[in-house]
Amino acid sequence: MKYVSTSTRRARALLGALALSVTLFGCGGKLELPNPSGATDIGGPTMTSSAPTPPGWNPKDVVPQSQQQAQDTLLGYLQRTVSGLPPGITFDANRFGGVGSGNVGCDDDATTADASTRFNVAFDIKVPPGTDNATLFQAVGDVWRSWGWYVYERDGFRKPNLFGFSPDGYVLRIVTAARDGFPPGLEGSTPCFPVNLARNDIAFPTVITP
């Protein structure tokens, strides 16, 4: 049986979430993100630049014990994010027609019944007229850093972008839209959890407000 390292599984998991997002953002509903190769210890594309980790940074995935727990924890982080931003900003998934969230496999090669899954969500960030993107990205990053998250801009994605990694294994990211005139995209994903706990009958808010 082929051994697959933890870092490889985590990389595949995040890339699986990105595969879902390709159908969601940008003009015509497309995110159109490149898929750089390689992986780091926190999953995802190899980075040629990143910020120093926060003091005492020692991440450890807290595996959700139910679908409800996974969604509730992720929703809590999203609500705290929007509550920390300037007035008038909301996270809105209406453009996706109800397909802005769902479970995705953590390992594309998994064939056993005990494979793991993660919950992924995607939103447009709706902002008041005249809002400057650079200011928005800075505000989002400031909120995440205030929680002690590892936050930085990643190479291989449209810029500006920011990825925020929580110590308990949750990931939020904001990325510039593929086409001018579209709002930045926001995504979130949970740590992997056993697929036998997965459910598709628990609603997730379409709009998140302060």
C-alpha positions as a printed NumPy array, in Angstrom:
array([[  0.   ,   0.   ,   0.   ],
       [  1.487,   3.347,  -1.013],
       [  2.231,   5.667,   1.897],
       [  1.05 ,   9.241,   1.464],
       [  2.645,  11.808,   3.756],
       [  0.571,  14.148,   5.897],
       [  1.897,  17.191,   4.071],
       [  0.961,  15.653,   0.722],
       [ -2.556,  14.866,   1.932],
       [ -2.983,  18.428,   3.203],
       [ -1.75 ,  19.834,  -0.09 ],
       [ -4.188,  17.666,  -2.022],
       [ -6.968,  18.701,   0.32 ],
       [ -6.486,  22.414,  -0.246],
       [ -6.086,  21.917,  -3.974],
       [ -9.353,  19.979,  -3.922],
       [-11.024,  22.988,  -2.374],
       [ -9.456,  25.184,  -5.033],
       [-10.837,  22.873,  -7.713],
       [-14.337,  23.597,  -6.434],
       [-13.619,  27.316,  -6.435],
       [-12.637,  27.264, -10.108],
       [-16.326,  26.968, -10.903],
       [-17.349,  29.848,  -8.689],
       [-15.525,  33.17 ,  -9.084],
       [-14.89 ,  35.804, -11.725],
       [-16.573,  36.595, -15.023],
       [-19.175,  34.028, -15.909],
       [-18.684,  32.388, -12.522],
       [-15.043,  31.391, -13.12 ],
       [-12.246,  31.893, -10.649],
       [ -9.591,  31.002, -13.242],
       [ -6.792,  30.523, -10.727],
       [ -3.516,  28.98 , -11.864],
       [ -2.53 ,  25.793, -10.085],
       [  1.168,  26.075,  -9.189],
       [  2.887,  22.793,  -8.358],
       [  4.484,  21.782,  -5.095],
       [  3.337,  21.883,  -1.506],
       [  4.286,  23.328,   1.853],
       [  3.702,  22.019,   5.342],
       [  0.4  ,  23.907,   5.441],
       [ -0.839,  22.734,   2.036],
       [ -1.179,  24.508,  -1.27 ],
       [  1.214,  25.821,  -3.911],
       [  4.877,  26.355,  -3.224],
       [  5.49 ,  29.936,  -2.143],
       [  8.492,  31.983,  -3.229],
       [  7.696,  34.602,  -0.598],
       [  5.837,  34.544,   2.683],
       [  5.617,  36.449,   5.921],
       [  7.346,  35.194,   9.07 ],
       [  5.156,  32.949,  11.175],
       [  3.621,  34.549,  14.277],
       [  5.556,  34.132,  17.552],
       [  4.938,  30.706,  19.029],
       [  3.189,  29.516,  15.865],
       [  2.416,  25.813,  16.312],
       [ -0.64 ,  24.888,  14.211],
       [ -2.545,  21.711,  14.942],
       [ -5.681,  20.736,  13.071],
       [ -8.677,  20.362,  15.357],
       [-10.652,  17.691,  13.537],
       [-14.38 ,  18.505,  13.47 ],
       [-16.467,  15.86 ,  15.198],
       [-19.518,  16.553,  13.049],
       [-20.589,  18.385,   9.909],
       [-22.426,  20.869,  12.112],
       [-19.308,  21.628,  14.139],
       [-17.23 ,  22.141,  10.997],
       [-19.752,  24.56 ,   9.504],
       [-20.395,  26.408,  12.754],
       [-16.695,  27.005,  13.391],
       [-16.076,  28.231,   9.849],
       [-19.16 ,  30.451,  10.007],
       [-17.9  ,  31.908,  13.27 ],
       [-14.618,  32.93 ,  11.646],
       [-16.455,  34.492,   8.706],
       [-18.809,  36.408,  11.009],
       [-15.902,  37.677,  13.086],
       [-14.155,  38.766,   9.89 ],
       [-17.05 ,  40.809,   8.53 ],
       [-17.729,  42.279,  11.978],
       [-14.161,  43.568,  12.095],
       [-14.389,  45.363,   8.734],
       [-15.667,  48.893,   7.998],
       [-19.472,  49.386,   7.87 ],
       [-21.349,  48.4  ,   4.721],
       [-19.327,  45.292,   3.836],
       [-21.066,  41.924,   3.442],
       [-20.169,  38.471,   2.152],
       [-22.654,  37.387,  -0.519],
       [-22.945,  34.023,  -2.31 ],
       [-26.164,  34.771,  -4.203],
       [-24.347,  34.997,  -7.531],
       [-23.419,  31.344,  -7.244],
       [-27.028,  30.188,  -7.324],
       [-26.797,  28.111,  -4.191],
       [-23.574,  26.271,  -5.118],
       [-21.174,  28.405,  -3.096],
       [-20.599,  25.769,  -0.429],
       [-20.165,  22.042,  -0.079],
       [-17.939,  19.16 ,   0.948],
       [-14.89 ,  18.265,  -1.127],
       [-12.616,  15.261,  -0.787],
       [ -9.298,  15.705,   0.979],
       [ -7.495,  13.146,  -1.177],
       [ -8.332,  12.663,  -4.842],
       [ -6.74 ,   9.199,  -4.76 ],
       [ -8.735,   7.911,  -1.802],
       [-10.723,   4.756,  -2.537],
       [-11.653,   3.544,   0.938],
       [-14.876,   4.117,   2.81 ],
       [-13.016,   5.971,   5.572],
       [-11.738,   8.745,   3.294],
       [-11.854,  12.278,   4.662],
       [-13.62 ,  15.407,   3.488],
       [-13.637,  19.125,   4.215],
       [-16.285,  21.834,   3.938],
       [-15.578,  24.73 ,   1.57 ],
       [-17.466,  28.009,   1.051],
       [-17.152,  30.878,  -1.417],
       [-18.503,  34.436,  -1.434],
       [-18.302,  37.739,  -3.243],
       [-17.26 ,  40.583,  -0.959],
       [-19.804,  43.359,  -1.422],
       [-18.449,  46.791,  -0.521],
       [-19.797,  50.364,  -0.509],
       [-19.154,  52.411,  -3.68 ],
       [-15.705,  53.937,  -3.786],
       [-14.078,  51.329,  -1.554],
       [-10.403,  50.924,  -2.396],
       [ -9.304,  47.308,  -2.894],
       [ -5.92 ,  47.866,  -1.276],
       [ -7.606,  49.287,   1.807],
       [-10.036,  46.35 ,   1.902],
       [ -7.261,  43.764,   1.708],
       [ -5.324,  45.554,   4.43 ],
       [ -8.385,  45.622,   6.686],
       [ -9.054,  41.902,   6.185],
       [ -5.436,  41.055,   6.919],
       [ -5.449,  43.208,  10.039],
       [ -8.506,  41.354,  11.359],
       [ -6.956,  37.918,  10.826],
       [ -3.591,  38.931,  12.261],
       [ -5.32 ,  40.282,  15.363],
       [ -6.398,  36.686,  16.095],
       [ -2.828,  35.397,  15.856],
       [ -3.332,  33.821,  12.423],
       [ -0.558,  33.246,   9.886],
       [ -1.42 ,  35.726,   7.108],
       [  0.454,  36.561,   3.925],
       [  0.176,  37.139,   0.174],
       [  0.968,  34.095,  -1.955],
       [  2.765,  33.948,  -5.248],
       [  0.989,  32.153,  -8.091],
       [ -2.363,  33.857,  -7.483],
       [ -3.767,  37.161,  -8.698],
       [ -2.61 ,  40.053,  -6.559],
       [ -3.486,  41.441,  -4.204],
       [ -4.445,  38.312,  -2.311],
       [ -4.266,  37.225,   1.303],
       [ -4.364,  33.761,   2.839],
       [ -5.124,  33.375,   6.525],
       [ -4.301,  30.13 ,   8.34 ],
       [ -5.729,  29.517,  11.798],
       [ -3.874,  27.507,  14.449],
       [ -6.738,  24.968,  14.424],
       [ -6.568,  24.197,  10.704],
       [ -9.156,  26.519,   9.146],
       [ -8.239,  28.596,   6.091],
       [ -9.696,  31.87 ,   4.799],
       [ -8.511,  33.652,   1.677],
       [ -9.363,  36.768,  -0.282],
       [ -8.295,  37.012,  -3.929],
       [ -8.696,  39.716,  -6.555],
       [-11.386,  38.882,  -9.135],
       [-10.351,  37.536, -12.522],
       [-11.963,  40.433, -14.379],
       [-12.29 ,  44.126, -13.687],
       [-15.652,  45.115, -12.279],
       [-16.096,  42.007, -10.145],
       [-15.682,  42.102,  -6.368],
       [-12.868,  40.22 ,  -4.65 ],
       [-13.613,  36.609,  -3.829],
       [-13.551,  35.185,  -0.324],
       [-13.242,  31.493,   0.427],
       [-13.061,  29.436,   3.562],
       [-12.38 ,  25.796,   4.304],
       [-12.343,  23.521,   7.331],
       [ -9.847,  20.891,   8.413],
       [-10.438,  17.415,   7.039],
       [-12.852,  15.192,   8.94 ],
       [-14.159,  11.624,   8.462],
       [-16.414,  11.281,   5.462],
       [-18.92 ,   9.232,   7.462],
       [-19.705,  12.435,   9.378],
       [-20.442,  14.392,   6.206],
       [-23.959,  15.682,   5.586],
       [-25.473,  17.81 ,   2.847],
       [-28.665,  18.84 ,   4.625],
       [-27.257,  21.55 ,   6.912],
       [-27.838,  25.011,   5.497],
       [-25.075,  27.617,   5.346],
       [-25.909,  31.339,   5.109],
       [-25.951,  32.826,   1.625],
       [-25.229,  36.301,   3.008],
       [-23.055,  37.056,   6.038],
       [-23.424,  40.451,   7.672],
       [-21.952,  42.033,  10.823]])
